[in-house]
Amino acid sequence: MTPALRRWLFFAGLAGLMAFYLWGMKGLPGFGNYPGPYGFIINHIAVGQTNATGVVSAVNFEYRGFDTVGEEFILFIAATGVAIVLRRLRDEQDENPAPDEALDRAASRTSDAVKVGALMFVGPAVLLGWYLGSHAQTSPSGGFQGGVVLASAFVMIYLSGEFLVFRRISPVSLIDAVGAAGAGGFAAVGLTAVVLGMPYLANFLPLGTVPGAVSSSGTIALISFFVGIEVAAAFILIIGELLEQTLIVRQGRH
Amino acid sequence: MAGHAAAIASPYSVPPGLMQALQVVVLVLVAAAATGVVLIRVPVRQTIAVSAYGLLLALMFLAFQAPDVTLSELTVGAVALPILLLLTLAKVRSRQK
Amino acid sequence: MQFFPFLVAAWILAVGLYGMVTSHHLVHQIVCLIVVQSSTYVLLLGVGYVRGGVAPYFFDVPLRTPAVDPVVQALALTDVVVEAAVSALLLAFAIQAEKRFGTLDPHELVRLKG
C-alpha cells in the first residue's frame, strides 16, 4: 500500500467519522446550557451527605468509587507491565553486553546550579505532595495529583546527578511493596464495608462535624491516602525502570 | 431545580462576556497547539511541544472552572510525560549508535 | 459559540488521527495518541459547563451557588493520570520493538513481519 493510497483511505474514513460526529453534536444542548439533573443534584446534597466540600473528590471516591477502583487498577497494571517488559529486556542485555557502549559515553558532571536548585526543591515537593494527598475533601486536591507530585520529588534527586542515591532510597522491592499496599488498601477499604454489612465501598467511618476539615468525610480521606501512595509508587517504578535502561553503563564509572 | 445562573455574589465572578472571550481565545490556542504538536516530526522537539500543549490545556481547564483537572494536567504534562519521552528517546538513541 | 468547544474537540481528534496515520517514528505516533486522548477532555468539560457557574468547591462560597457539573470533572481527572501510565507502557513496548527489529519506523515494522 503506497503512502498516497493510505492517505486517501484515511481521509475517506475521517470524512465518515466527522459526519457522524457533527450529526451527533447537533443533538447536544449547546455549550453552557447544561440540562442534566445529576450535576445539580450532587452539588446540592454532597456537602450535607458526606461532609466534604470538595465535591469532585466526593464523586471520585464516594459516589463513583467503584469506577475509581477500576482506574487505579489500570494504573497498577500499566506500571507492572512496564516493569515486566523492561526487566526482561535488562536481563537479556546482561547476557550479551555491548562492548563499545561504555567507552564512548562521556558521563558529564551536572553543574552545581542544577544540583543546588534540584535539591532545594525536594523538601517542598514532598510537603506539597503530602498536602495534596491528604486534603482531597476540602479543596482542589486528591490522591492522584499528590501521588504524581510525590514521585516528582524522587525524580528531582536523580536530576541532581545522584542516580545511586535515587536507587538507594527507592529500592525496587520497597516500591513494589508500597504500590501493592496502595492498590490493595483501596480494595480492602471496600471489603471492610462489606464485612460490616454495607454495600461495597460504603462510607463506614465517622463523618466528622466540620464540613471540609481534614478529619472529616470518613473513607474519602482514607481512600485518597491509599490512591496517593499507589500513584507515587507506580510512577517511581516506571521512571526507575526507564532510568535503569539508560544508565546501566554509567554505574561502573561513578 | 436551579438552572442557569443569574448574577452571583461570589468573590470570584467576572463579567460573563469577559469569561466567554477568555474561553474562545484559549480554545483557539489549544487547537493551534495541537496542530503544532502533530506537525513536528522530530521526537525530541515534539517533547517540548507536548509540554507546552499540556500547559495550554491546563489554562483551558482553568477557564472551564475545573481546578482539579488543571492540577492533574500540570503535574502530568510538565513532569511525568516529558521525562518518560526523553528517557525512551535516550535509550533508543544509545542502542542505535 | 454554542458549539465551538465541540468543534475544537473534533479538530483535535482529526489532527491527532492524521498524525498517527502518517507517522514515521513510533514515539511520534505515541505522542499523537496522547493528543487524541486530550480531545476527549475538551469534549467532557465542554458538556458539563454551566454558564455563570463557579467551580464545585464549597469551602469559601455559599452552598447554593450555581456550580459546574462535578461528575465530568471526576472522569477527566482520573483519566489524565491513568493515560500517562498507559503511555509509559506503550513506550516500553517501543523500546522492546526497537531492540527486536532494530528500527522505529512503523512502515518498516510492518514489512519485516512477513
Coordinates of C-alpha atoms in Angstrom, one line a residue:
Chain A
M1 CA 0.0 0.0 0.0
T2 CA 1.6 3.2 -1.1
P3 CA 1.6 6.2 1.2
A4 CA -0.6 8.2 -1.1
L5 CA -3.2 5.4 -1.2
R6 CA -3.0 5.2 2.6
R7 CA -3.6 8.9 2.9
W8 CA -6.7 8.9 0.6
L9 CA -8.1 5.9 2.5
F10 CA -7.6 7.8 5.8
F11 CA -9.3 10.9 4.5
A12 CA -12.3 8.9 3.3
G13 CA -12.7 7.3 6.7
L14 CA -12.2 10.6 8.5
A15 CA -14.9 12.2 6.4
G16 CA -17.4 9.5 7.5
L17 CA -16.3 9.8 11.2
M18 CA -16.7 13.6 11.2
A19 CA -20.1 13.3 9.5
F20 CA -21.3 11.1 12.3
Y21 CA -19.7 13.3 15.0
L22 CA -21.2 16.5 13.7
W23 CA -24.6 14.8 13.3
G24 CA -24.4 13.7 17.0
M25 CA -23.2 17.1 18.1
K26 CA -26.3 18.8 16.8
G27 CA -28.3 16.9 19.4
L28 CA -26.3 18.5 22.3
P29 CA -28.0 21.3 24.2
G30 CA -25.2 23.8 23.4
F31 CA -22.2 25.0 25.4
G32 CA -23.2 26.3 28.8
N33 CA -26.8 25.1 28.7
Y34 CA -26.2 22.1 30.9
P35 CA -29.6 20.5 31.3
G36 CA -29.0 17.2 33.1
P37 CA -30.2 16.6 36.6
Y38 CA -27.2 14.8 38.1
G39 CA -24.8 17.8 38.4
F40 CA -27.3 20.0 40.2
I41 CA -28.4 17.2 42.5
I42 CA -24.9 16.3 43.5
N43 CA -23.9 19.9 44.1
H44 CA -26.9 20.4 46.4
I45 CA -26.6 17.2 48.5
A46 CA -22.9 16.3 48.5
V47 CA -21.8 18.5 51.4
G48 CA -24.7 17.5 53.5
Q49 CA -24.3 13.8 53.0
T50 CA -20.5 13.4 53.1
N51 CA -19.3 16.5 54.9
A52 CA -16.8 17.0 52.1
T53 CA -16.6 20.4 50.5
G54 CA -14.6 19.1 47.6
V55 CA -17.5 17.7 45.5
V56 CA -15.3 16.4 42.7
S57 CA -13.3 14.2 45.2
A58 CA -16.5 13.1 46.8
V59 CA -17.8 12.0 43.4
N60 CA -14.5 10.3 42.7
F61 CA -14.1 8.3 45.9
E62 CA -17.7 8.0 47.2
Y63 CA -20.5 8.3 44.7
R64 CA -18.5 6.7 41.9
G65 CA -15.9 4.9 44.0
F66 CA -16.2 1.7 42.0
D67 CA -15.1 3.4 38.8
T68 CA -12.0 4.8 40.6
V69 CA -11.1 1.3 41.8
G70 CA -11.1 0.2 38.2
E71 CA -9.0 3.2 37.1
E72 CA -6.5 2.7 39.9
F73 CA -6.0 -0.9 38.9
I74 CA -5.4 0.2 35.3
L75 CA -2.6 2.3 36.6
F76 CA -1.3 -0.6 38.7
I77 CA -1.3 -3.0 35.7
A78 CA 0.4 -0.4 33.4
A79 CA 3.2 0.0 35.9
T80 CA 3.5 -3.8 36.3
G81 CA 3.6 -4.1 32.5
V82 CA 6.4 -1.6 32.2
A83 CA 8.4 -3.4 34.9
I84 CA 7.9 -6.8 33.3
V85 CA 8.9 -5.7 29.7
L86 CA 11.9 -3.7 30.8
R87 CA 13.3 -6.1 33.4
R88 CA 13.2 -8.9 30.9
L89 CA 15.0 -6.6 28.4
R90 CA 17.6 -5.8 31.0
D91 CA 18.3 -9.5 31.8
E92 CA 18.7 -10.2 28.1
Q93 CA 21.1 -7.3 27.8
D94 CA 23.2 -8.6 30.7
E95 CA 23.7 -11.9 28.9
N96 CA 25.3 -10.3 25.8
P97 CA 26.8 -6.9 26.8
A98 CA 27.6 -4.5 24.0
P99 CA 31.3 -3.8 24.3
D100 CA 31.6 -0.3 23.0
E101 CA 28.7 1.3 24.8
A102 CA 30.5 2.1 28.0
L103 CA 33.6 3.6 26.3
D104 CA 32.2 6.3 24.1
R105 CA 29.6 7.7 26.5
A106 CA 31.3 10.5 28.5
A107 CA 29.5 10.8 31.8
S108 CA 29.2 14.5 32.2
R109 CA 29.1 16.1 35.7
T110 CA 25.9 18.0 36.5
S111 CA 26.5 21.7 37.1
D112 CA 26.4 23.0 40.6
A113 CA 23.5 25.3 39.8
V114 CA 21.3 22.4 38.7
K115 CA 22.3 20.3 41.7
V116 CA 21.5 23.1 44.2
G117 CA 18.3 24.0 42.5
A118 CA 17.0 20.5 42.3
L119 CA 18.0 19.6 45.9
M120 CA 16.4 22.8 47.2
F121 CA 13.0 21.8 45.8
V122 CA 12.9 18.2 47.1
G123 CA 11.6 19.1 50.5
P124 CA 8.8 21.4 49.4
A125 CA 7.8 18.9 46.7
V126 CA 7.4 16.1 49.3
L127 CA 5.4 18.5 51.5
L128 CA 3.2 19.6 48.6
G129 CA 2.5 16.0 47.6
W130 CA 1.6 15.1 51.1
Y131 CA -0.7 18.1 51.4
L132 CA -2.4 17.4 48.1
G133 CA -2.9 13.7 49.0
S134 CA -4.4 14.4 52.4
H135 CA -6.8 17.3 51.5
A136 CA -9.0 15.6 48.9
Q137 CA -12.2 16.5 50.7
T138 CA -11.6 20.2 51.1
S139 CA -10.0 21.9 48.1
P140 CA -8.9 21.0 44.6
S141 CA -6.5 18.2 45.5
G142 CA -6.6 14.5 45.8
G143 CA -4.7 11.3 45.7
F144 CA -3.9 11.3 42.0
Q145 CA -2.3 14.7 41.9
G146 CA -0.5 14.3 45.2
G147 CA 1.0 11.0 44.1
V148 CA 2.5 12.5 40.9
V149 CA 4.0 15.4 42.8
L150 CA 5.5 13.0 45.3
A151 CA 7.0 10.9 42.5
S152 CA 8.5 14.1 41.0
A153 CA 10.3 14.8 44.3
F154 CA 12.2 11.5 43.8
V155 CA 12.9 12.3 40.2
M156 CA 14.5 15.6 41.3
I157 CA 17.0 13.6 43.3
Y158 CA 18.0 11.9 40.1
L159 CA 18.2 15.2 38.3
S160 CA 20.7 16.5 40.7
G161 CA 23.1 13.9 39.4
E162 CA 22.9 11.3 42.2
F163 CA 21.4 8.3 40.5
L164 CA 22.9 5.9 43.0
V165 CA 21.3 7.9 45.9
F166 CA 18.0 7.7 44.0
R167 CA 18.3 3.9 43.7
R168 CA 19.3 3.5 47.3
I169 CA 16.4 5.4 48.8
S170 CA 13.9 3.8 46.5
P171 CA 14.9 0.1 46.2
V172 CA 12.7 -1.8 43.7
S173 CA 11.3 -4.2 46.3
L174 CA 10.2 -1.4 48.6
I175 CA 8.5 0.5 45.7
D176 CA 6.8 -2.7 44.6
A177 CA 5.5 -3.3 48.1
V178 CA 4.2 0.2 48.6
G179 CA 2.4 0.2 45.3
A180 CA 0.8 -3.1 46.1
A181 CA -0.2 -1.8 49.5
G182 CA -1.9 1.2 48.0
A183 CA -3.9 -0.8 45.4
G184 CA -4.7 -3.5 47.9
G185 CA -5.6 -0.9 50.6
F186 CA -8.2 0.7 48.4
A187 CA -9.9 -2.7 47.7
A188 CA -9.6 -3.6 51.4
V189 CA -11.5 -0.4 52.4
G190 CA -14.3 -1.5 50.2
L191 CA -14.2 -5.0 51.5
T192 CA -14.3 -3.7 55.1
A193 CA -17.6 -2.1 54.3
V194 CA -18.9 -5.5 53.0
V195 CA -17.7 -7.2 56.2
L196 CA -19.7 -4.6 58.3
G197 CA -22.8 -5.5 56.4
M198 CA -23.0 -2.5 54.0
P199 CA -22.6 -2.4 50.2
Y200 CA -19.1 -2.4 48.8
L201 CA -17.2 0.9 49.3
A202 CA -19.9 2.4 51.5
N203 CA -18.8 5.1 53.9
F204 CA -18.5 3.5 57.3
L205 CA -16.1 5.8 59.2
P206 CA -17.4 8.7 61.3
L207 CA -18.2 11.7 59.1
G208 CA -16.9 14.4 61.4
T209 CA -18.6 17.7 62.4
V210 CA -17.0 20.5 60.4
P211 CA -17.5 20.1 56.6
G212 CA -14.3 20.2 54.8
A213 CA -11.9 19.6 57.7
V214 CA -9.1 17.2 57.2
S215 CA -10.5 14.7 59.6
S216 CA -14.0 14.7 58.1
S217 CA -15.8 12.8 55.4
G218 CA -15.0 9.3 56.5
T219 CA -13.5 6.9 54.0
I220 CA -12.8 9.6 51.4
A221 CA -9.7 10.8 53.1
L222 CA -8.5 7.2 53.7
I223 CA -9.1 6.2 50.1
S224 CA -7.3 9.4 48.9
F225 CA -4.3 8.4 51.0
F226 CA -4.1 4.9 49.5
V227 CA -4.5 6.2 46.0
G228 CA -1.7 8.8 46.6
I229 CA 0.9 6.3 47.7
E230 CA -0.1 3.9 44.9
V231 CA 0.2 6.5 42.2
A232 CA 3.5 7.7 43.6
A233 CA 4.9 4.2 43.7
A234 CA 3.7 3.4 40.2
F235 CA 5.4 6.5 38.7
I236 CA 8.6 6.0 40.7
L237 CA 8.7 2.4 39.4
I238 CA 8.1 3.4 35.8
I239 CA 10.7 6.1 35.9
G240 CA 13.2 3.9 37.8
E241 CA 12.9 1.2 35.2
L242 CA 13.5 3.6 32.3
L243 CA 16.5 5.1 34.2
E244 CA 18.0 1.7 34.7
Q245 CA 17.8 1.2 30.9
T246 CA 19.7 4.3 30.1
L247 CA 22.2 4.5 32.9
I248 CA 23.2 0.9 33.2
V249 CA 26.6 1.7 31.7
R250 CA 27.2 4.7 33.9
Q251 CA 27.0 2.8 37.2
G252 CA 30.5 1.4 36.7
R253 CA 32.0 4.9 36.3
H254 CA 30.8 6.6 39.5
Chain B
M1 CA -34.1 22.7 40.0
A2 CA -31.8 25.6 39.7
G3 CA -30.9 26.0 36.0
H4 CA -28.9 28.8 34.6
A5 CA -27.3 31.4 36.9
A6 CA -28.3 35.0 37.4
A7 CA -25.7 37.4 38.9
I8 CA -23.8 35.5 41.6
A9 CA -22.5 37.2 44.6
S10 CA -19.3 35.2 45.0
P11 CA -16.0 37.0 45.1
Y12 CA -14.7 35.1 42.1
S13 CA -17.2 36.2 39.5
V14 CA -16.2 38.2 36.4
P15 CA -18.4 39.8 33.8
P16 CA -19.8 36.9 31.6
G17 CA -18.6 38.5 28.4
L18 CA -15.0 38.5 29.7
M19 CA -15.2 34.8 30.6
Q20 CA -16.6 33.9 27.2
A21 CA -13.8 35.9 25.4
L22 CA -11.2 34.1 27.5
Q23 CA -12.6 30.7 26.7
V24 CA -12.7 31.4 23.0
V25 CA -9.1 32.6 23.0
V26 CA -7.8 29.6 24.9
L27 CA -9.7 27.2 22.8
V28 CA -8.2 28.7 19.6
L29 CA -4.7 28.4 21.2
V30 CA -5.3 24.8 22.1
A31 CA -6.4 23.9 18.6
A32 CA -3.3 25.6 17.2
A33 CA -1.0 23.9 19.7
A34 CA -2.5 20.5 18.9
T35 CA -1.8 21.1 15.2
G36 CA 1.7 22.2 16.0
V37 CA 2.4 19.1 18.1
V38 CA 1.4 16.8 15.3
L39 CA 3.2 18.6 12.6
I40 CA 6.6 18.5 14.4
R41 CA 8.2 15.2 13.2
V42 CA 11.4 15.1 15.2
P43 CA 10.6 13.4 18.5
V44 CA 12.9 15.4 20.8
R45 CA 11.4 18.7 19.7
Q46 CA 8.0 17.2 19.9
T47 CA 8.6 16.6 23.6
I48 CA 8.9 20.3 24.3
A49 CA 5.9 21.0 22.1
V50 CA 3.8 18.5 24.0
S51 CA 4.8 20.0 27.3
A52 CA 3.7 23.5 26.1
Y53 CA 0.5 21.9 24.9
G54 CA -0.1 20.5 28.4
L55 CA 0.3 23.9 29.8
L56 CA -2.2 25.4 27.4
L57 CA -4.6 22.6 28.2
A58 CA -4.2 23.4 31.9
L59 CA -5.1 27.0 31.2
M60 CA -8.2 25.8 29.3
F61 CA -9.3 23.6 32.2
L62 CA -8.9 26.6 34.5
A63 CA -11.1 28.7 32.2
F64 CA -13.7 25.9 32.3
Q65 CA -13.9 26.1 36.1
A66 CA -12.1 22.8 36.8
P67 CA -9.1 23.3 39.1
D68 CA -8.7 19.6 40.0
V69 CA -8.2 18.6 36.4
T70 CA -5.8 21.6 36.0
L71 CA -3.6 20.2 38.8
S72 CA -3.6 16.8 37.3
E73 CA -2.7 18.0 33.8
L74 CA 0.0 20.3 35.1
T75 CA 1.8 17.6 37.1
V76 CA 1.5 15.0 34.3
G77 CA 2.2 17.3 31.4
A78 CA 5.2 19.1 33.0
V79 CA 6.8 16.3 35.0
A80 CA 5.8 12.8 34.1
L81 CA 5.3 12.9 30.3
P82 CA 8.5 14.8 29.2
I83 CA 10.6 12.5 31.5
L84 CA 9.1 9.4 30.0
L85 CA 9.5 10.6 26.5
L86 CA 13.1 11.8 26.9
L87 CA 14.3 8.7 28.7
T88 CA 12.8 6.5 26.0
L89 CA 14.5 8.5 23.3
A90 CA 17.8 8.4 25.1
K91 CA 17.6 4.6 25.4
V92 CA 16.7 4.2 21.8
R93 CA 19.4 6.5 20.6
S94 CA 22.1 4.8 22.7
R95 CA 21.2 1.5 21.1
Q96 CA 21.3 2.9 17.6
K97 CA 24.8 4.4 18.0
Chain C
M1 CA -20.2 30.0 20.4
Q2 CA -22.9 27.4 21.1
F3 CA -20.8 24.6 19.6
F4 CA -17.3 26.0 19.5
P5 CA -15.7 23.7 22.1
F6 CA -17.1 20.6 20.5
L7 CA -15.8 21.7 17.1
V8 CA -12.4 22.2 18.7
A9 CA -12.6 18.7 20.1
A10 CA -13.4 17.3 16.7
W11 CA -10.5 19.3 15.1
I12 CA -8.0 17.9 17.7
L13 CA -9.3 14.4 17.1
A14 CA -8.9 14.7 13.3
V15 CA -5.4 16.3 13.6
G16 CA -4.3 13.6 16.1
L17 CA -5.5 10.8 13.9
Y18 CA -3.8 12.3 10.8
G19 CA -0.6 12.4 12.7
M20 CA -0.9 8.8 13.8
V21 CA -1.6 7.6 10.3
T22 CA 1.2 9.5 8.5
S23 CA 3.9 9.0 11.2
H24 CA 7.4 7.6 10.6
H25 CA 8.5 7.2 14.2
L26 CA 6.9 5.1 16.9
V27 CA 7.5 7.8 19.6
H28 CA 5.9 10.4 17.4
Q29 CA 2.9 8.1 17.0
I30 CA 2.5 7.7 20.7
V31 CA 2.5 11.4 21.3
C32 CA -0.2 11.8 18.6
L33 CA -2.2 9.2 20.6
I34 CA -1.9 11.4 23.6
V35 CA -3.2 14.4 21.6
V36 CA -6.2 12.2 20.5
Q37 CA -6.9 11.4 24.2
S38 CA -6.8 15.0 25.1
S39 CA -9.6 15.8 22.7
T40 CA -11.9 13.8 24.9
Y41 CA -11.1 16.0 27.9
V42 CA -12.2 19.1 25.9
L43 CA -15.4 17.3 24.9
L44 CA -16.2 16.2 28.5
L45 CA -15.6 19.5 30.1
G46 CA -17.5 21.3 27.4
V47 CA -20.5 19.1 28.0
G48 CA -20.5 19.8 31.7
Y49 CA -20.1 23.6 31.7
V50 CA -22.8 25.8 33.2
R51 CA -22.8 29.4 32.0
G52 CA -22.1 31.6 35.0
G53 CA -21.2 28.7 37.3
V54 CA -18.2 28.5 39.7
A55 CA -16.0 25.6 40.4
P56 CA -17.8 22.9 42.5
Y57 CA -15.9 23.6 45.8
F58 CA -17.9 25.0 48.6
F59 CA -15.5 25.8 51.4
D60 CA -15.5 29.5 50.6
V61 CA -18.6 30.2 48.5
P62 CA -22.1 29.7 50.0
L63 CA -23.7 26.4 49.5
R64 CA -26.4 27.3 46.9
T65 CA -24.1 29.0 44.4
P66 CA -24.7 27.5 40.9
A67 CA -21.6 25.4 40.0
V68 CA -20.5 23.4 37.0
D69 CA -21.0 19.7 36.8
P70 CA -18.6 17.8 39.0
V71 CA -19.2 14.3 37.5
V72 CA -17.4 15.0 34.2
Q73 CA -14.5 16.6 36.1
A74 CA -14.1 13.5 38.2
L75 CA -14.0 11.4 35.0
A76 CA -11.4 13.7 33.3
L77 CA -9.3 13.9 36.5
T78 CA -8.5 10.2 36.8
D79 CA -8.3 9.9 33.1
V80 CA -5.3 12.3 32.8
V81 CA -3.1 10.4 35.3
V82 CA -4.0 7.0 34.0
E83 CA -3.3 8.0 30.4
A84 CA 0.3 8.9 31.4
A85 CA 0.9 5.4 32.8
V86 CA -0.6 3.7 29.8
S87 CA 1.6 5.8 27.5
A88 CA 4.6 4.7 29.6
L89 CA 3.6 1.1 28.8
L90 CA 3.4 1.9 25.1
L91 CA 6.9 3.5 25.3
A92 CA 8.2 0.3 26.9
F93 CA 6.8 -1.6 24.0
A94 CA 8.5 0.8 21.6
I95 CA 11.9 0.1 23.3
Q96 CA 11.3 -3.6 23.0
A97 CA 10.3 -3.3 19.4
E98 CA 13.5 -1.3 18.7
K99 CA 15.6 -4.0 20.3
R100 CA 13.9 -6.8 18.5
F101 CA 13.7 -5.3 15.0
G102 CA 16.3 -2.6 15.0
T103 CA 14.0 0.1 13.6
L104 CA 11.4 2.5 15.0
D105 CA 9.6 3.2 11.6
P106 CA 6.1 1.7 11.7
H107 CA 6.2 1.2 8.0
E108 CA 9.4 -0.8 8.2
L109 CA 8.0 -2.8 11.1
V110 CA 5.0 -3.9 9.0
R111 CA 7.3 -5.0 6.2
L112 CA 9.6 -7.0 8.5
K113 CA 6.8 -9.2 9.8
G114 CA 6.2 -11.1 6.6

